[in-house]
PDB file of C-alpha atoms in Angstrom:
ATOM      1  CA  MET A   1    -179.605  63.343-143.176  1.00  0.00           C
ATOM      2  CA  ALA A   2    -176.603  64.938-145.308  1.00  0.00           C
ATOM      3  CA  SER A   3    -174.517  66.161-142.571  1.00  0.00           C
ATOM      4  CA  GLY A   4    -175.731  63.856-140.085  1.00  0.00           C
ATOM      5  CA  THR A   5    -173.748  60.818-141.406  1.00  0.00           C
ATOM      6  CA  ALA A   6    -170.677  62.604-140.653  1.00  0.00           C
ATOM      7  CA  CYS A   7    -171.423  62.275-136.932  1.00  0.00           C
ATOM      8  CA  PHE A   8    -173.101  58.791-136.911  1.00  0.00           C
ATOM      9  CA  PRO A   9    -171.693  56.121-138.799  1.00  0.00           C
ATOM     10  CA  ALA A  10    -174.740  54.038-138.663  1.00  0.00           C
ATOM     11  CA  LEU A  11    -176.685  56.906-140.533  1.00  0.00           C
ATOM     12  CA  ARG A  12    -173.762  56.440-143.249  1.00  0.00           C
ATOM     13  CA  SER A  13    -174.410  52.918-143.711  1.00  0.00           C
ATOM     14  CA  LEU A  14    -178.255  53.228-143.861  1.00  0.00           C
ATOM     15  CA  ALA A  15    -178.161  56.123-146.111  1.00  0.00           C
ATOM     16  CA  SER A  16    -175.973  53.769-148.768  1.00  0.00           C
ATOM     17  CA  ALA A  17    -178.127  50.932-148.284  1.00  0.00           C
ATOM     18  CA  LEU A  18    -181.364  53.094-149.433  1.00  0.00           C
ATOM     19  CA  GLY A  19    -179.097  54.855-152.218  1.00  0.00           C
ATOM     20  CA  LEU A  20    -178.795  58.037-150.582  1.00  0.00           C
ATOM     21  CA  GLY A  21    -174.629  58.444-151.219  1.00  0.00           C
ATOM     22  CA  PHE A  22    -175.410  61.520-153.314  1.00  0.00           C
ATOM     23  CA  PHE A  23    -175.794  63.437-150.310  1.00  0.00           C
ATOM     24  CA  SER A  24    -172.376  63.495-149.399  1.00  0.00           C
ATOM     25  CA  HIS A  25    -171.389  66.132-152.212  1.00  0.00           C
ATOM     26  CA  PHE A  26    -173.420  68.362-149.969  1.00  0.00           C
ATOM     27  CA  GLU A  27    -171.992  67.743-146.795  1.00  0.00           C
ATOM     28  CA  GLY A  28    -169.349  70.548-146.825  1.00  0.00           C
ATOM     29  CA  ILE A  29    -171.753  72.934-147.606  1.00  0.00           C
ATOM     30  CA  ALA A  30    -173.912  71.764-144.501  1.00  0.00           C
ATOM     31  CA  VAL A  31    -171.271  71.988-142.052  1.00  0.00           C
ATOM     32  CA  ASN A  32    -169.199  74.835-143.751  1.00  0.00           C
ATOM     33  CA  THR A  33    -171.798  77.135-144.702  1.00  0.00           C
ATOM     34  CA  LEU A  34    -175.270  76.539-143.358  1.00  0.00           C
ATOM     35  CA  LEU A  35    -174.111  75.548-139.743  1.00  0.00           C
ATOM     36  CA  PRO A  36    -172.228  78.689-138.827  1.00  0.00           C
ATOM     37  CA  ILE A  37    -175.500  80.492-140.549  1.00  0.00           C
ATOM     38  CA  PHE A  38    -178.119  78.899-138.396  1.00  0.00           C
ATOM     39  CA  ALA A  39    -175.931  78.967-135.192  1.00  0.00           C
ATOM     40  CA  SER A  40    -175.195  82.946-135.707  1.00  0.00           C
ATOM     41  CA  LEU A  41    -178.918  83.241-136.253  1.00  0.00           C
ATOM     42  CA  GLU A  42    -179.855  81.399-133.040  1.00  0.00           C
ATOM     43  CA  LEU A  43    -177.112  83.444-131.405  1.00  0.00           C
ATOM     44  CA  LEU A  44    -178.674  86.751-132.506  1.00  0.00           C
ATOM     45  CA  VAL A  45    -182.138  85.738-131.409  1.00  0.00           C
ATOM     46  CA  ASN A  46    -181.016  84.571-128.035  1.00  0.00           C
ATOM     47  CA  LEU A  47    -179.064  87.489-127.313  1.00  0.00           C
ATOM     48  CA  TYR A  48    -182.237  89.544-128.351  1.00  0.00           C
ATOM     49  CA  ASN A  49    -184.248  87.518-126.155  1.00  0.00           C
ATOM     50  CA  TRP A  50    -181.937  88.028-123.321  1.00  0.00           C
ATOM     51  CA  HIS A  51    -182.129  91.688-124.039  1.00  0.00           C
ATOM     52  CA  LYS A  52    -185.785  91.951-123.870  1.00  0.00           C
ATOM     53  CA  ASN A  53    -186.437  89.630-120.502  1.00  0.00           C
ATOM     54  CA  LYS A  54    -182.884  90.035-118.779  1.00  0.00           C
ATOM     55  CA  ASN A  55    -182.912  86.668-117.590  1.00  0.00           C
ATOM     56  CA  HIS A  56    -179.263  85.801-117.096  1.00  0.00           C
ATOM     57  CA  THR A  57    -179.335  82.135-116.285  1.00  0.00           C
ATOM     58  CA  ARG A  58    -181.599  81.535-119.264  1.00  0.00           C
ATOM     59  CA  ALA A  59    -179.229  83.884-121.140  1.00  0.00           C
ATOM     60  CA  VAL A  60    -176.246  82.039-120.345  1.00  0.00           C
ATOM     61  CA  PHE A  61    -177.565  78.383-121.065  1.00  0.00           C
ATOM     62  CA  SER A  62    -179.415  79.433-124.309  1.00  0.00           C
ATOM     63  CA  ILE A  63    -175.991  81.069-126.023  1.00  0.00           C
ATOM     64  CA  LEU A  64    -173.822  77.950-124.797  1.00  0.00           C
ATOM     65  CA  GLY A  65    -174.799  75.725-127.897  1.00  0.00           C
ATOM     66  CA  PRO A  66    -174.408  78.568-130.531  1.00  0.00           C
ATOM     67  CA  VAL A  67    -171.068  79.573-128.934  1.00  0.00           C
ATOM     68  CA  ALA A  68    -169.984  76.177-128.879  1.00  0.00           C
ATOM     69  CA  VAL A  69    -170.626  75.493-132.471  1.00  0.00           C
ATOM     70  CA  LEU A  70    -168.975  78.744-133.492  1.00  0.00           C
ATOM     71  CA  LEU A  71    -165.803  78.171-131.508  1.00  0.00           C
ATOM     72  CA  THR A  72    -165.762  74.756-132.765  1.00  0.00           C
ATOM     73  CA  LEU A  73    -165.868  75.743-136.629  1.00  0.00           C
ATOM     74  CA  TYR A  74    -163.516  78.709-136.328  1.00  0.00           C
ATOM     75  CA  PRO A  75    -160.983  79.142-133.940  1.00  0.00           C
ATOM     76  CA  LEU A  76    -160.623  75.661-132.578  1.00  0.00           C
ATOM     77  CA  TRP A  77    -160.898  73.777-135.939  1.00  0.00           C
ATOM     78  CA  LEU A  78    -157.309  73.406-137.281  1.00  0.00           C
ATOM     79  CA  TYR A  79    -158.450  71.587-140.279  1.00  0.00           C
ATOM     80  CA  ASP A  80    -160.648  72.966-143.318  1.00  0.00           C
TER      81      ASP A  80
END
């Protein structure tokens, strides 16, 4: 819920109506720290699964998400 309000403005208004505005302090931690950690973990697990099963189509589709997240957060994100 803390980082979801950055993407969905309707959640922001709902969260403020419910008194959850204090979560905005943790938004930077969720996006800048936790998201890359979980995306890297998912990427490593999917690469291990590819190495174990040798299914190339499944491997490509399973690593697209984490790679997109990591590319968005690091080399393609101009503003910190």
